[in-house]
Amino acid sequence: MDTRSTSPDLLAFIVAILLLAPTATLPAAAQQPIAATTRPHPPSAMVEWALPWTDSFPGELSLRPATRPAQAALPPVAVLGPHFVAGGQRIRFWGVNTCFSANFPEHADADRVAARLAGLGFNCVRLHHMDMMPYPGGIFADKTLTHLDDTALDRLDYLIAALSRQGIYVDLNLHVSRRYPRPDATPAQKGLPDYDKIVDLFYPEFITAQKQYARDLLGHLNRYTGRKYAEEPAIALVEINNENTMFLWGGAQKIAALPEPFAGVLRQRWCDWLAGHYANRDALERAWAAGGEPGGLEKDEDAARNNVAIWKPGIVQSNPRRRDWFDFLQTIDAAYFTDMRRFLRDEIGVRCPITGTIGLGPLGTRSQANMDFVDAHAYWDHPRFPHKPWDHADWLINNRPMVENPAGATLWTLAATHVAGMPFTVTEYNHAAPNEWQAECMPMIAAHAALQDWDAVFLFAYSHNTKFEKPHTESFFDVEGNPIQVAGAPLAARLFLNQAIRPLAAEQRITVMRDQMLDAMPGSYYRIWEFARGALRMTPELAATHRISLDFGLPNRAPPASAPTASVKSASKLVFQGGGQGSFAGQFCASDDGGAAFVGFRSDQPIDVGPMRIERLDVPFAAIMAVPSSPGETLESASRIFISAIARAETAEVGWNAARTTVGEQWGKGPPRVEIVGGEISLPAGNGRCAAWALNPDGTRRERIDVAINASRVTLTLGKVPSLWYEFTREP
């Protein structure tokens, strides 16, 4: 998990996307300037929205497939061209993470959780943070973190089997947060990065320990499916080392501060690399002195004597010397992941697709281009801890909506990490609670991922513990207990998995040269979007009108893929505009014939979102999705359409400070309370009689709501019957 605040520090500017695109018809509200407003008052009219734990949840909205016998394997996942396939068909993953003890539930809880996740539309679970501690919080038997615990393995076995019965795959993480075992000969951990990150990419003893853990876990026989993890079809993906690369944020400082003998091991590798690239010291000295820049080879440095210093931030070095250092780092980075992938595939026999870690910066992303797929993480308004890391009593958020800041949106960084010809996943994403505008999270990431034709999105996280029946939002990231996240899940799943919003028709592959990457260092160390904007001239407008990917010129990559064809020509488009930070006026509209997603602030005019039109909003802010219940249908003709209309939520007695930037440890009491979206939306009337219902928190029908047909459109009145979910039907 990314522990930084990841809101990009970009220049604020007003951006109206699709101004130049052929399909760029802006909504009516976008044709007029959006006036800046003051910060909306906190919601005052709130109703309870308790999340029931019933077997049928979420009722009418459920996506739960028929369960399968425990021994009936899911189709194995493989890579075919630029995407994943299973059973001969392309497969996408709408996933969620489980962390720490949530990976080891009791059997009865595993069955209940699996059914609940399937009903909400999740078809993959990422097993994360299993390796930090002994059972029950982790998979190990004791504090040495060397031997796997039998009870933990039994519970993990059963969870994987329970998920598989519900049609849910697993993404298995290997190294996440373990400090490697310290034999007598291994130095103490003092002075090393958290979880031995960076060091375990080049330090032999840590690599050996990592391989042993992988052998023990992936070679384990699941007693409920009868298959080794390495051969288990329900394990769709394997990740080698979470958020761990030589180009990790803060990596330059961490490498410069490494204690001995770790610094010495890296320096030896550095000198060996130089000796392999230059005939002798004179050749190295001439190369680093090119252009007459200061900071070349010092008079007492010699690769043959293993004393050429590593690069440190703030130290003046010539450009050739600096380029060589980053060239070396990328070689070390790629060598580790390539060897680990070979080990998993050839020595352990892992059959599913494997990746190394997330793509960070251009050179880190280039390393991951050697894997089977490329991954990325992003958070909007991640909490900051000003004094002590992860102090749950002392933290801050900005509490700003992403929709008001298109220039700084997380979406562009993700788009810039997609490597051409390879599957692309986002295995951690969230707009962290208690951000008041977090309802924007699911519509925006699901719609953008669909438009970009990505292969997986995982919300972070479902739960960090085995307290699954959470009464309300009580932490930054957990979906369970959070009425905003749970309410958005079933429709966001349909948007993405059902291709209700189809990929953008135009593709833009951007060629990346190694010289460009090296010249961009160290400024683009882990910042892929800064590199894409500067060296590659990528813009938010381009990423909103084209399917974006970076082409590193690798062999055996899939050729450019056409957008999927359909009987109805794709009308997919994205409009994302905002007045900048503090405006509280932005709007995000993603649409196609088969679905529509709106996030933003009300305006004085109707807002066209493809086939859906927001005629009126009675609340300052809303996130609204409209999606047919079944794949392949359109909003114009589907017999059944689901609508979610979500605004803000707040638990009773929540402890906001005066600036509304923290609640400390006071997450509130009692069931969740939500702000009801009032107003009117309209859809194509189609043929037949129209009716609509508000739905209960369990997804069952509640009461009919008003509908009015005028010419070719039908208008639904929202909010008179308090609900976050609605069902609209057309009957012959």
XYZ file of C-alpha atoms in Angstrom:
732
model
C 0.000 0.000 0.000
C 1.236 3.473 -0.889
C 1.833 5.348 2.350
C 2.362 8.742 0.701
C -0.172 11.367 -0.157
C -0.383 10.732 -3.878
C -2.323 13.769 -5.046
C 0.040 14.942 -7.815
C 1.693 18.296 -7.257
C 0.792 19.708 -10.649
C 0.120 23.226 -11.874
C -3.569 24.006 -11.514
C -5.297 24.934 -14.706
C -8.766 24.732 -16.173
C -9.061 21.799 -18.549
C -12.065 20.916 -20.661
C -11.288 17.556 -22.189
C -12.449 16.516 -25.633
C -12.571 20.038 -27.040
C -10.819 18.841 -30.184
C -12.137 15.277 -30.375
C -14.712 14.367 -33.047
C -17.000 12.927 -30.375
C -16.394 15.800 -27.987
C -19.885 17.147 -27.584
C -19.735 18.876 -24.217
C -22.735 18.631 -21.897
C -24.959 21.646 -21.666
C -23.406 22.663 -18.371
C -19.964 22.576 -19.950
C -20.973 24.967 -22.697
C -21.254 27.723 -20.105
C -18.573 28.794 -17.645
C -18.914 27.037 -14.324
C -18.917 29.672 -11.663
C -16.659 29.104 -8.671
C -18.558 28.552 -5.450
C -17.785 28.581 -1.770
C -17.254 25.272 -0.018
C -20.626 23.545 0.338
C -21.929 23.343 3.880
C -21.678 19.930 5.528
C -24.791 17.859 4.871
C -27.591 18.472 7.338
C -30.429 16.252 6.060
C -29.139 12.728 6.693
C -30.873 9.350 6.846
C -29.631 6.045 8.206
C -28.358 3.567 5.611
C -27.384 0.425 7.506
C -25.644 -2.268 5.467
C -27.349 -5.590 6.222
C -25.592 -8.950 6.336
C -28.261 -11.028 4.612
C -27.638 -13.993 2.327
C -29.380 -12.212 -0.549
C -27.538 -8.876 -0.232
C -27.541 -6.698 -2.353
C -30.856 -8.045 -3.593
C -31.934 -6.852 -7.042
C -28.462 -5.462 -7.731
C -26.629 -8.704 -7.011
C -24.125 -9.963 -9.570
C -23.627 -13.274 -7.743
C -23.160 -16.164 -10.216
C -24.216 -19.727 -9.559
C -21.853 -21.373 -7.080
C -19.670 -24.253 -8.212
C -18.477 -27.363 -6.364
C -15.239 -26.977 -4.422
C -13.372 -29.332 -6.753
C -14.670 -27.643 -9.920
C -11.794 -25.427 -10.982
C -12.223 -21.995 -12.453
C -10.782 -21.653 -15.965
C -7.077 -20.812 -15.645
C -6.025 -17.266 -16.496
C -3.398 -16.609 -19.165
C -2.100 -13.720 -21.234
C -3.163 -13.530 -24.866
C -1.832 -10.480 -26.649
C -2.564 -7.313 -24.668
C -5.169 -8.851 -22.330
C -6.011 -11.686 -19.929
C -8.079 -14.652 -21.072
C -9.809 -17.493 -19.230
C -11.679 -20.344 -20.855
C -10.927 -18.939 -24.294
C -12.566 -15.586 -23.511
C -11.164 -12.262 -22.470
C -11.535 -11.621 -18.743
C -11.378 -8.402 -16.741
C -11.065 -8.216 -12.965
C -13.018 -5.895 -10.691
C -11.286 -6.671 -7.430
C -10.696 -5.773 -3.835
C -7.878 -6.312 -1.329
C -7.920 -8.218 1.945
C -5.185 -7.465 4.481
C -3.592 -9.055 7.535
C -6.032 -11.295 9.472
C -8.773 -10.776 6.861
C -6.856 -13.343 4.786
C -7.433 -15.986 7.473
C -11.138 -15.959 8.348
C -12.966 -18.804 10.031
C -14.568 -21.117 7.490
C -18.106 -19.847 8.057
C -16.946 -16.249 7.630
C -15.061 -17.177 4.456
C -18.272 -18.498 2.928
C -20.250 -15.405 3.918
C -17.595 -12.957 2.742
C -17.147 -14.762 -0.579
C -20.880 -14.653 -1.272
C -21.088 -10.988 -0.274
C -18.178 -10.000 -2.499
C -19.642 -11.895 -5.450
C -22.987 -10.166 -4.955
C -21.298 -6.765 -5.015
C -19.644 -7.648 -8.320
C -16.068 -8.398 -7.257
C -14.528 -11.275 -9.215
C -10.991 -11.199 -7.791
C -9.503 -10.745 -4.306
C -5.928 -9.607 -3.777
C -4.403 -11.366 -0.768
C -2.219 -8.630 0.687
C -0.065 -8.109 3.796
C 0.002 -11.801 4.717
C 3.730 -11.810 5.501
C 4.242 -9.106 8.137
C 3.633 -11.086 11.322
C 2.764 -14.436 12.891
C -0.766 -15.872 12.842
C -3.492 -14.674 13.431
C -2.426 -11.423 11.771
C -0.112 -13.147 9.320
C 0.846 -16.471 7.819
C 3.898 -17.316 9.930
C 4.135 -19.631 12.932
C 6.287 -17.356 15.106
C 8.246 -14.118 15.202
C 11.151 -15.552 13.235
C 8.900 -15.258 10.166
C 10.380 -18.382 8.598
C 7.860 -21.222 8.903
C 4.242 -21.130 7.742
C 1.546 -21.685 10.343
C -0.711 -24.731 9.846
C -3.881 -22.976 11.037
C -3.189 -19.963 8.838
C -2.679 -22.235 5.828
C -5.889 -24.129 6.551
C -7.889 -20.908 6.709
C -6.200 -19.520 3.611
C -6.865 -22.777 1.762
C -10.535 -22.602 2.664
C -10.844 -18.919 1.744
C -9.409 -19.578 -1.726
C -11.807 -22.520 -2.165
C -14.772 -20.452 -0.916
C -13.959 -17.612 -3.280
C -13.555 -20.029 -6.177
C -17.002 -21.526 -5.512
C -18.415 -18.020 -5.984
C -16.515 -17.498 -9.238
C -13.924 -15.231 -7.604
C -10.239 -15.473 -8.493
C -7.249 -14.591 -6.308
C -4.237 -12.313 -6.794
C -1.500 -13.706 -4.535
C 1.122 -11.270 -3.217
C 4.508 -12.615 -2.118
C 6.747 -10.054 -0.389
C 4.729 -7.155 1.017
C 5.746 -6.216 4.557
C 8.051 -8.871 5.987
C 11.391 -8.065 7.547
C 13.516 -10.930 6.315
C 14.846 -13.433 8.865
C 18.237 -12.496 10.301
C 20.609 -15.440 10.595
C 23.594 -14.872 12.859
C 25.706 -13.765 9.917
C 23.169 -11.221 8.659
C 23.535 -7.670 9.985
C 20.821 -6.063 12.060
C 18.013 -4.166 10.382
C 18.966 -0.747 11.773
C 19.148 1.875 9.048
C 17.402 -0.172 6.355
C 14.243 0.940 4.550
C 10.905 -0.325 5.853
C 10.322 -4.025 5.186
C 13.855 -4.300 3.730
C 12.608 -2.727 0.515
C 15.138 -1.838 -2.182
C 17.831 -3.873 -0.383
C 16.072 -7.165 -1.109
C 16.372 -6.423 -4.823
C 20.150 -6.894 -4.709
C 21.185 -8.415 -1.351
C 21.707 -12.169 -1.917
C 20.592 -13.441 1.526
C 17.288 -11.583 1.298
C 16.680 -12.876 -2.223
C 17.321 -16.421 -0.996
C 14.831 -15.903 1.857
C 12.270 -14.539 -0.569
C 12.651 -17.554 -2.837
C 12.262 -19.942 0.096
C 9.022 -18.254 1.160
C 7.725 -18.451 -2.404
C 8.665 -22.144 -2.565
C 6.934 -22.901 0.745
C 3.743 -21.008 -0.123
C 3.335 -21.795 -3.803
C 4.364 -25.400 -3.304
C 1.718 -25.857 -0.611
C -1.157 -28.251 -1.430
C -4.596 -26.722 -0.833
C -6.426 -29.360 1.185
C -9.824 -28.144 -0.070
C -9.095 -28.047 -3.794
C -6.419 -30.751 -3.961
C -4.055 -28.544 -5.964
C -0.769 -26.783 -5.238
C -0.990 -23.015 -5.216
C 1.421 -22.867 -8.148
C -1.036 -24.940 -10.177
C -4.316 -23.580 -8.761
C -6.465 -22.069 -11.539
C -8.277 -19.886 -9.001
C -4.984 -18.042 -8.443
C -5.193 -15.706 -11.408
C -2.177 -13.487 -10.728
C 1.033 -13.527 -8.698
C 2.909 -10.388 -7.631
C 6.553 -10.743 -6.623
C 7.243 -7.704 -4.439
C 4.680 -5.068 -3.550
C 5.673 -1.424 -4.122
C 9.369 -2.263 -4.234
C 11.744 -1.051 -6.915
C 15.070 0.758 -7.134
C 12.881 3.690 -8.249
C 10.693 3.711 -5.150
C 9.567 7.117 -3.853
C 12.318 8.345 -1.577
C 14.550 5.675 -3.068
C 17.440 7.991 -3.875
C 17.714 9.088 -0.255
C 17.289 5.537 1.045
C 20.014 4.188 -1.234
C 22.370 7.015 -0.271
C 21.824 6.254 3.438
C 22.305 2.463 3.295
C 24.532 1.129 6.074
C 27.304 -1.367 5.548
C 27.544 -4.098 4.382
C 24.499 -3.372 2.187
C 25.998 -0.220 0.692
C 29.174 -2.160 -0.044
C 27.290 -4.900 -1.879
C 25.549 -2.322 -4.069
C 28.806 -0.432 -4.654
C 30.473 -3.681 -5.747
C 27.664 -4.288 -8.247
C 28.052 -0.702 -9.469
C 31.784 -1.083 -10.005
C 31.330 -4.431 -11.742
C 28.804 -2.807 -14.073
C 31.248 0.001 -14.887
C 34.062 -2.493 -15.512
C 31.801 -4.293 -17.952
C 31.014 -1.097 -19.862
C 34.416 0.621 -20.000
C 37.746 -0.890 -21.026
C 39.728 0.778 -18.250
C 39.799 3.705 -15.862
C 41.021 6.129 -18.530
C 38.042 5.298 -20.744
C 35.663 5.850 -17.838
C 37.315 9.143 -16.928
C 37.057 10.424 -20.506
C 33.408 9.402 -20.796
C 32.380 11.095 -17.561
C 34.297 14.251 -18.416
C 32.473 14.683 -21.733
C 31.309 18.249 -22.257
C 33.659 19.561 -19.613
C 31.067 19.319 -16.851
C 32.237 19.152 -13.228
C 31.530 16.036 -11.221
C 33.266 13.432 -13.350
C 35.440 10.578 -12.067
C 37.349 11.678 -8.974
C 41.131 11.143 -8.969
C 41.020 8.448 -6.276
C 38.061 6.544 -7.770
C 38.623 3.341 -9.718
C 36.117 0.632 -10.594
C 38.903 -1.939 -10.347
C 39.295 -0.998 -6.676
C 35.528 -1.007 -6.044
C 35.541 2.542 -4.727
C 33.495 4.502 -7.269
C 30.888 6.316 -5.186
C 27.193 5.800 -5.701
C 25.058 8.789 -6.665
C 23.618 10.862 -3.837
C 21.001 13.605 -4.089
C 22.525 17.063 -3.927
C 26.002 15.969 -5.025
C 27.200 17.616 -8.249
C 27.948 14.988 -10.894
C 28.421 15.245 -14.624
C 25.515 14.275 -16.816
C 27.319 11.192 -18.240
C 28.098 9.949 -14.736
C 24.530 10.517 -13.587
C 23.142 8.760 -16.670
C 25.361 5.758 -16.024
C 24.144 5.524 -12.443
C 20.490 5.392 -13.429
C 21.262 3.043 -16.294
C 22.891 0.749 -13.728
C 19.952 1.018 -11.311
C 17.520 -0.027 -14.004
C 19.720 -2.990 -14.906
C 19.774 -4.131 -11.260
C 16.027 -3.573 -10.970
C 15.203 -5.554 -14.103
C 17.645 -8.357 -13.273
C 15.976 -9.052 -9.917
C 12.457 -9.220 -11.304
C 13.457 -11.195 -14.375
C 15.266 -13.774 -12.236
C 12.364 -14.027 -9.771
C 9.875 -14.509 -12.585
C 12.105 -17.231 -14.078
C 12.379 -18.892 -10.653
C 8.605 -18.866 -10.115
C 7.848 -20.113 -13.589
C 10.618 -22.671 -14.154
C 11.548 -23.925 -10.694
C 8.251 -23.707 -8.820
C 5.938 -24.175 -11.798
C 3.642 -21.151 -11.399
C 1.196 -21.247 -14.274
C -0.659 -17.953 -13.973
C 0.545 -14.501 -15.144
C 3.280 -12.957 -12.980
C 4.293 -9.351 -12.412
C 7.074 -7.838 -10.345
C 5.802 -4.659 -8.705
C 4.124 -1.421 -9.679
C 5.591 0.725 -12.424
C 7.282 3.737 -10.867
C 8.988 6.303 -13.043
C 9.997 5.574 -16.625
C 12.914 3.287 -15.739
C 10.986 1.350 -13.104
C 8.125 0.877 -15.537
C 10.610 -0.297 -18.161
C 11.733 -3.034 -15.746
C 8.144 -4.241 -15.377
C 7.780 -4.439 -19.136
C 9.734 -7.723 -18.828
C 6.882 -9.258 -16.813
C 3.584 -10.793 -17.959
C 1.570 -7.688 -17.060
C 2.198 -4.213 -15.671
C 0.619 -2.909 -12.476
C 0.065 0.498 -10.856
C -1.358 1.988 -7.644
C -2.906 5.371 -6.944
C -4.778 7.133 -4.162
C -6.573 10.426 -3.992
C -6.186 12.310 -0.711
C -4.203 9.595 1.031
C -3.870 10.528 4.733
C -0.677 12.248 5.841
C 1.004 11.548 9.156
C 2.895 14.693 10.180
C 4.754 13.280 13.178
C 4.690 9.477 13.373
C 3.971 7.060 10.480
C 0.537 5.510 10.684
C -0.414 7.303 13.898
C -4.179 6.866 13.751
C -4.712 9.697 16.214
C -2.509 12.217 14.385
C -3.199 12.522 10.663
C -4.550 14.934 8.076
C -6.289 14.888 4.715
C -6.924 17.738 2.296
C -10.618 16.854 2.057
C -10.864 18.111 -1.521
C -12.642 16.452 -4.447
C -10.617 15.208 -7.391
C -13.383 16.304 -9.734
C -12.527 19.961 -9.115
C -8.907 19.394 -10.180
C -8.694 17.613 -13.567
C -5.061 18.656 -14.000
C -4.020 16.817 -10.839
C -6.210 13.738 -11.222
C -4.762 10.313 -10.443
C -6.162 9.014 -13.741
C -3.386 10.439 -15.903
C -0.559 8.926 -13.860
C -2.216 5.547 -14.239
C -2.697 6.000 -17.979
C 0.982 6.907 -18.346
C 2.020 3.596 -16.709
C 0.246 1.365 -19.243
C 2.827 -0.477 -21.382
C 1.858 -1.156 -24.992
C 0.930 -4.714 -25.884
C 0.604 -5.891 -22.264
C -2.280 -6.354 -19.820
C -2.529 -3.467 -17.377
C -3.850 -3.657 -13.822
C -4.460 -1.189 -11.016
C -4.310 -3.377 -7.909
C -4.713 -0.566 -5.371
C -7.024 2.406 -5.788
C -9.108 4.493 -3.431
C -10.278 7.949 -2.445
C -9.652 7.546 1.241
C -12.235 8.103 3.962
C -13.260 10.369 5.534
C -12.884 12.562 2.424
C -16.379 13.986 2.017
C -16.324 13.532 -1.749
C -15.264 9.869 -1.837
C -18.414 8.928 -3.781
C -16.417 10.030 -6.837
C -14.008 7.109 -6.452
C -15.834 4.188 -8.024
C -17.552 5.934 -10.943
C -14.367 7.713 -11.979
C -11.962 4.768 -11.819
C -14.434 2.263 -13.300
C -15.385 4.545 -16.187
C -11.818 5.634 -16.941
C -10.518 2.043 -16.797
C -13.280 0.994 -19.185
C -12.503 3.824 -21.595
C -8.786 2.987 -21.487
C -9.507 -0.766 -21.900
C -7.510 -1.783 -18.829
C -7.660 -5.315 -17.487
C -8.174 -4.993 -13.743
C -9.055 -2.528 -11.000
C -8.824 -3.451 -7.302
C -10.251 -1.251 -4.566
C -8.081 -0.945 -1.503
C -9.328 -2.597 0.634
C -12.252 -4.784 1.637
C -11.095 -5.299 5.223
C -7.915 -5.147 7.304
C -9.236 -7.560 9.924
C -11.802 -10.285 10.590
C -14.370 -7.842 11.940
C -16.348 -8.113 8.733
C -19.702 -6.829 10.034
C -18.479 -3.290 10.497
C -21.162 -0.913 11.849
C -19.958 2.111 9.872
C -16.880 3.642 8.285
C -14.116 3.266 10.840
C -10.870 3.516 8.877
C -9.316 5.164 5.833
C -9.630 2.391 3.290
C -12.015 -0.442 4.165
C -14.947 -0.826 1.796
C -16.955 -2.939 4.243
C -18.972 -0.728 6.567
C -18.563 2.285 4.275
C -22.004 3.018 2.762
C -20.543 5.142 -0.043
C -18.155 2.459 -1.262
C -20.580 -0.439 -0.881
C -23.362 1.457 -2.646
C -21.123 2.265 -5.595
C -19.706 -1.215 -6.088
C -22.480 -3.108 -7.969
C -22.944 -0.435 -10.638
C -19.229 0.290 -11.013
C -18.692 -3.450 -11.524
C -21.267 -3.460 -14.322
C -19.692 -0.402 -15.941
C -16.301 -2.091 -16.097
C -16.923 -5.840 -16.311
C -19.905 -5.648 -18.676
C -18.218 -3.050 -20.897
C -21.261 -0.847 -20.436
C -18.812 1.915 -21.313
C -16.684 0.640 -24.169
C -13.076 1.582 -24.904
C -12.237 4.778 -26.704
C -11.883 4.117 -30.410
C -8.559 5.921 -30.865
C -5.280 4.482 -29.598
C -2.053 6.400 -29.038
C 1.138 4.401 -28.499
C 3.926 6.715 -27.402
C 7.448 5.578 -28.226
C 9.914 5.841 -25.360
C 13.673 5.919 -25.982
C 16.212 4.966 -23.339
C 18.034 8.288 -23.778
C 14.809 10.124 -22.940
C 14.457 8.175 -19.713
C 18.079 8.661 -18.638
C 18.023 12.367 -19.464
C 14.902 12.802 -17.327
C 16.679 11.547 -14.206
C 16.585 12.301 -11.348
C 13.572 14.583 -11.795
C 11.366 11.716 -12.988
C 12.788 9.178 -10.544
C 9.402 7.678 -9.615
C 7.202 10.281 -11.301
C 5.921 8.693 -14.494
C 3.401 11.460 -15.193
C 6.013 14.205 -14.931
C 8.140 12.247 -17.404
C 5.187 11.700 -19.728
C 4.246 15.383 -19.650
C 7.777 16.666 -20.082
C 9.694 14.246 -22.298
C 6.738 12.718 -24.163
C 4.413 15.754 -24.304
C 1.475 13.754 -22.989
C -1.513 15.812 -21.845
C -4.712 15.093 -19.923
C -6.626 15.883 -23.114
C -4.776 13.128 -24.979
C -5.365 10.640 -22.173
C -9.073 11.472 -22.238
C -9.540 11.013 -25.963
C -7.214 8.065 -26.696
C -6.269 4.734 -25.217
C -2.769 5.559 -24.021
C 0.247 3.271 -23.683
C 4.032 3.544 -23.645
C 5.975 1.599 -26.276
C 9.466 0.621 -25.115
C 10.207 -1.148 -28.398
C 10.155 -4.618 -26.856
C 9.947 -7.713 -29.080
C 7.055 -10.162 -28.948
C 4.519 -7.596 -27.805
C 1.011 -7.528 -29.159
C 0.388 -5.141 -32.067
C -1.989 -2.210 -31.666
C -5.437 -3.465 -30.780
C -8.614 -2.051 -32.238
C -11.360 -1.047 -29.893
C -13.903 -3.862 -29.535
C -16.587 -3.791 -32.177
C -20.281 -4.029 -31.421
C -23.544 -4.001 -33.299
C -24.053 -0.419 -32.147
C -21.222 1.973 -32.959
C -19.444 3.037 -29.792
C -20.445 6.446 -28.501
C -17.977 6.336 -25.613
C -16.580 9.654 -24.472
C -15.247 11.498 -21.470
C -15.761 15.108 -20.451
C -13.781 16.231 -17.408
C -13.742 19.905 -16.502
C -13.177 21.877 -13.364
C -12.488 25.332 -12.111
C -9.383 24.349 -10.152
C -8.680 23.800 -6.486
C -11.308 25.344 -4.260
C -13.871 25.919 -6.993
C -16.288 23.136 -5.997
C -17.594 23.311 -9.534
C -16.006 20.405 -11.447
C -17.853 17.799 -13.491
C -16.825 14.378 -14.822
C -19.110 12.797 -17.432
C -18.283 9.384 -18.932
C -20.831 7.725 -21.181
C -21.651 5.248 -23.891
C -24.845 3.727 -25.244
C -24.660 1.101 -22.502
C -23.868 3.185 -19.432
C -23.329 6.602 -17.922
C -21.359 7.964 -14.973
C -21.510 11.496 -13.591
C -19.483 12.953 -10.739
C -19.544 16.573 -9.770
C -21.275 19.679 -8.571
C -24.656 20.948 -9.611
C -25.072 23.716 -12.144
C -27.919 25.895 -13.294
C -28.506 23.920 -16.476
C -29.243 20.267 -17.296
C -26.166 18.068 -17.675
C -26.043 15.636 -20.601
C -24.193 12.410 -19.803
C -24.685 10.450 -23.010
C -28.160 8.874 -22.926
C -28.669 10.047 -19.330
C -29.503 13.649 -18.558
C -29.385 15.175 -15.093
C -32.280 17.587 -15.236
C -31.896 18.946 -11.713
C -29.823 18.372 -8.589
C -31.029 19.448 -5.177
C -27.728 18.697 -3.413
C -24.381 20.422 -4.028
C -22.542 17.275 -5.102
C -23.469 13.840 -6.442
C -22.084 10.726 -8.082
C -24.670 9.095 -10.361
C -24.392 5.937 -12.449
C -26.952 4.340 -14.757
C -26.270 0.835 -16.113
C -28.447 -1.935 -17.618
C -28.743 -4.978 -15.381
C -27.474 -7.348 -18.092
C -24.392 -7.163 -20.347
C -24.764 -5.989 -23.931
C -27.909 -3.892 -23.430
C -28.244 -0.156 -23.954
C -29.773 2.582 -21.860
C -32.183 3.285 -24.710
C -33.726 -0.176 -24.900
C -32.811 -2.258 -21.817
C -35.771 -3.708 -20.000
C -34.107 -3.131 -16.633
C -31.695 -0.388 -15.571
C -30.089 0.251 -12.204
C -29.269 3.742 -10.989
C -27.114 4.778 -8.058
C -27.286 8.344 -6.745
C -24.755 8.921 -3.989
C -23.600 12.074 -2.243
C -21.952 12.378 1.157
C -22.043 10.254 4.299
C -21.253 10.864 7.926
C -21.476 8.783 11.065
C -23.134 10.254 14.144
C -20.699 11.928 16.562
C -17.830 11.834 14.094
C -14.994 14.002 15.401
C -14.185 16.476 12.619
C -11.795 19.258 13.543
C -12.733 22.850 12.661
C -10.991 22.675 9.275
C -12.602 19.295 8.469
C -9.203 17.775 7.733
C -9.144 15.014 10.371
C -11.377 13.053 12.705
C -8.479 11.564 14.660
C -9.699 8.342 16.235
C -13.297 9.570 16.479
C -14.945 7.810 13.540
C -18.373 8.094 15.128
C -21.064 5.831 16.515
C -24.095 3.977 15.274
C -25.185 3.046 11.758
C -24.052 5.013 8.707
C -25.969 8.124 7.714
C -26.130 9.316 4.128
C -27.147 12.464 2.304
C -29.965 11.678 -0.132
C -29.638 12.969 -3.677
C -32.777 14.795 -4.648
C -33.582 15.947 -8.156
C -34.535 14.553 -11.534
C -32.763 12.478 -14.166
C -34.085 11.423 -17.550
C -33.408 8.480 -19.852
C -34.638 7.512 -23.314
C -38.241 6.359 -22.938
C -37.855 3.430 -25.344
C -40.894 1.290 -26.024
C -43.393 0.062 -23.477
C -44.581 1.069 -20.060
C -42.039 2.581 -17.685
C -41.846 2.157 -13.937
C -39.260 2.826 -11.251
C -38.636 1.863 -7.649
C -36.416 3.093 -4.877
C -34.485 0.202 -3.351
C -33.847 -0.605 0.291
C -30.350 -0.893 1.787
C -30.566 -4.663 1.213
C -31.276 -4.109 -2.500
C -34.937 -5.153 -2.413
C -37.677 -2.976 -3.865
C -39.026 -0.320 -1.542
C -41.586 2.027 -3.116
C -42.451 3.186 -6.589
C -41.101 6.580 -7.493
C -42.565 9.183 -9.834
C -41.844 8.847 -13.550
C -43.057 11.179 -16.278
C -42.841 10.555 -20.027
C -42.416 13.572 -22.255
C -41.887 12.911 -25.969
C -38.956 10.494 -26.228
C -37.681 10.723 -22.647
C -38.775 9.507 -19.256
C -37.956 11.540 -16.149
C -37.398 9.947 -12.745
C -37.774 11.915 -9.534
C -35.081 11.061 -7.012
C -35.012 11.652 -3.289
C -38.677 11.725 -2.323
C -38.257 8.119 -1.192
C -34.848 8.123 0.512
C -32.491 5.762 -1.288
C -29.058 5.415 -2.879
C -30.290 2.818 -5.399
C -33.105 2.802 -7.951
C -34.494 0.293 -10.422
C -36.081 1.386 -13.696
C -38.018 -0.997 -15.942
C -39.595 -0.948 -19.380
C -42.365 -3.447 -19.984
C -43.794 -4.325 -23.432
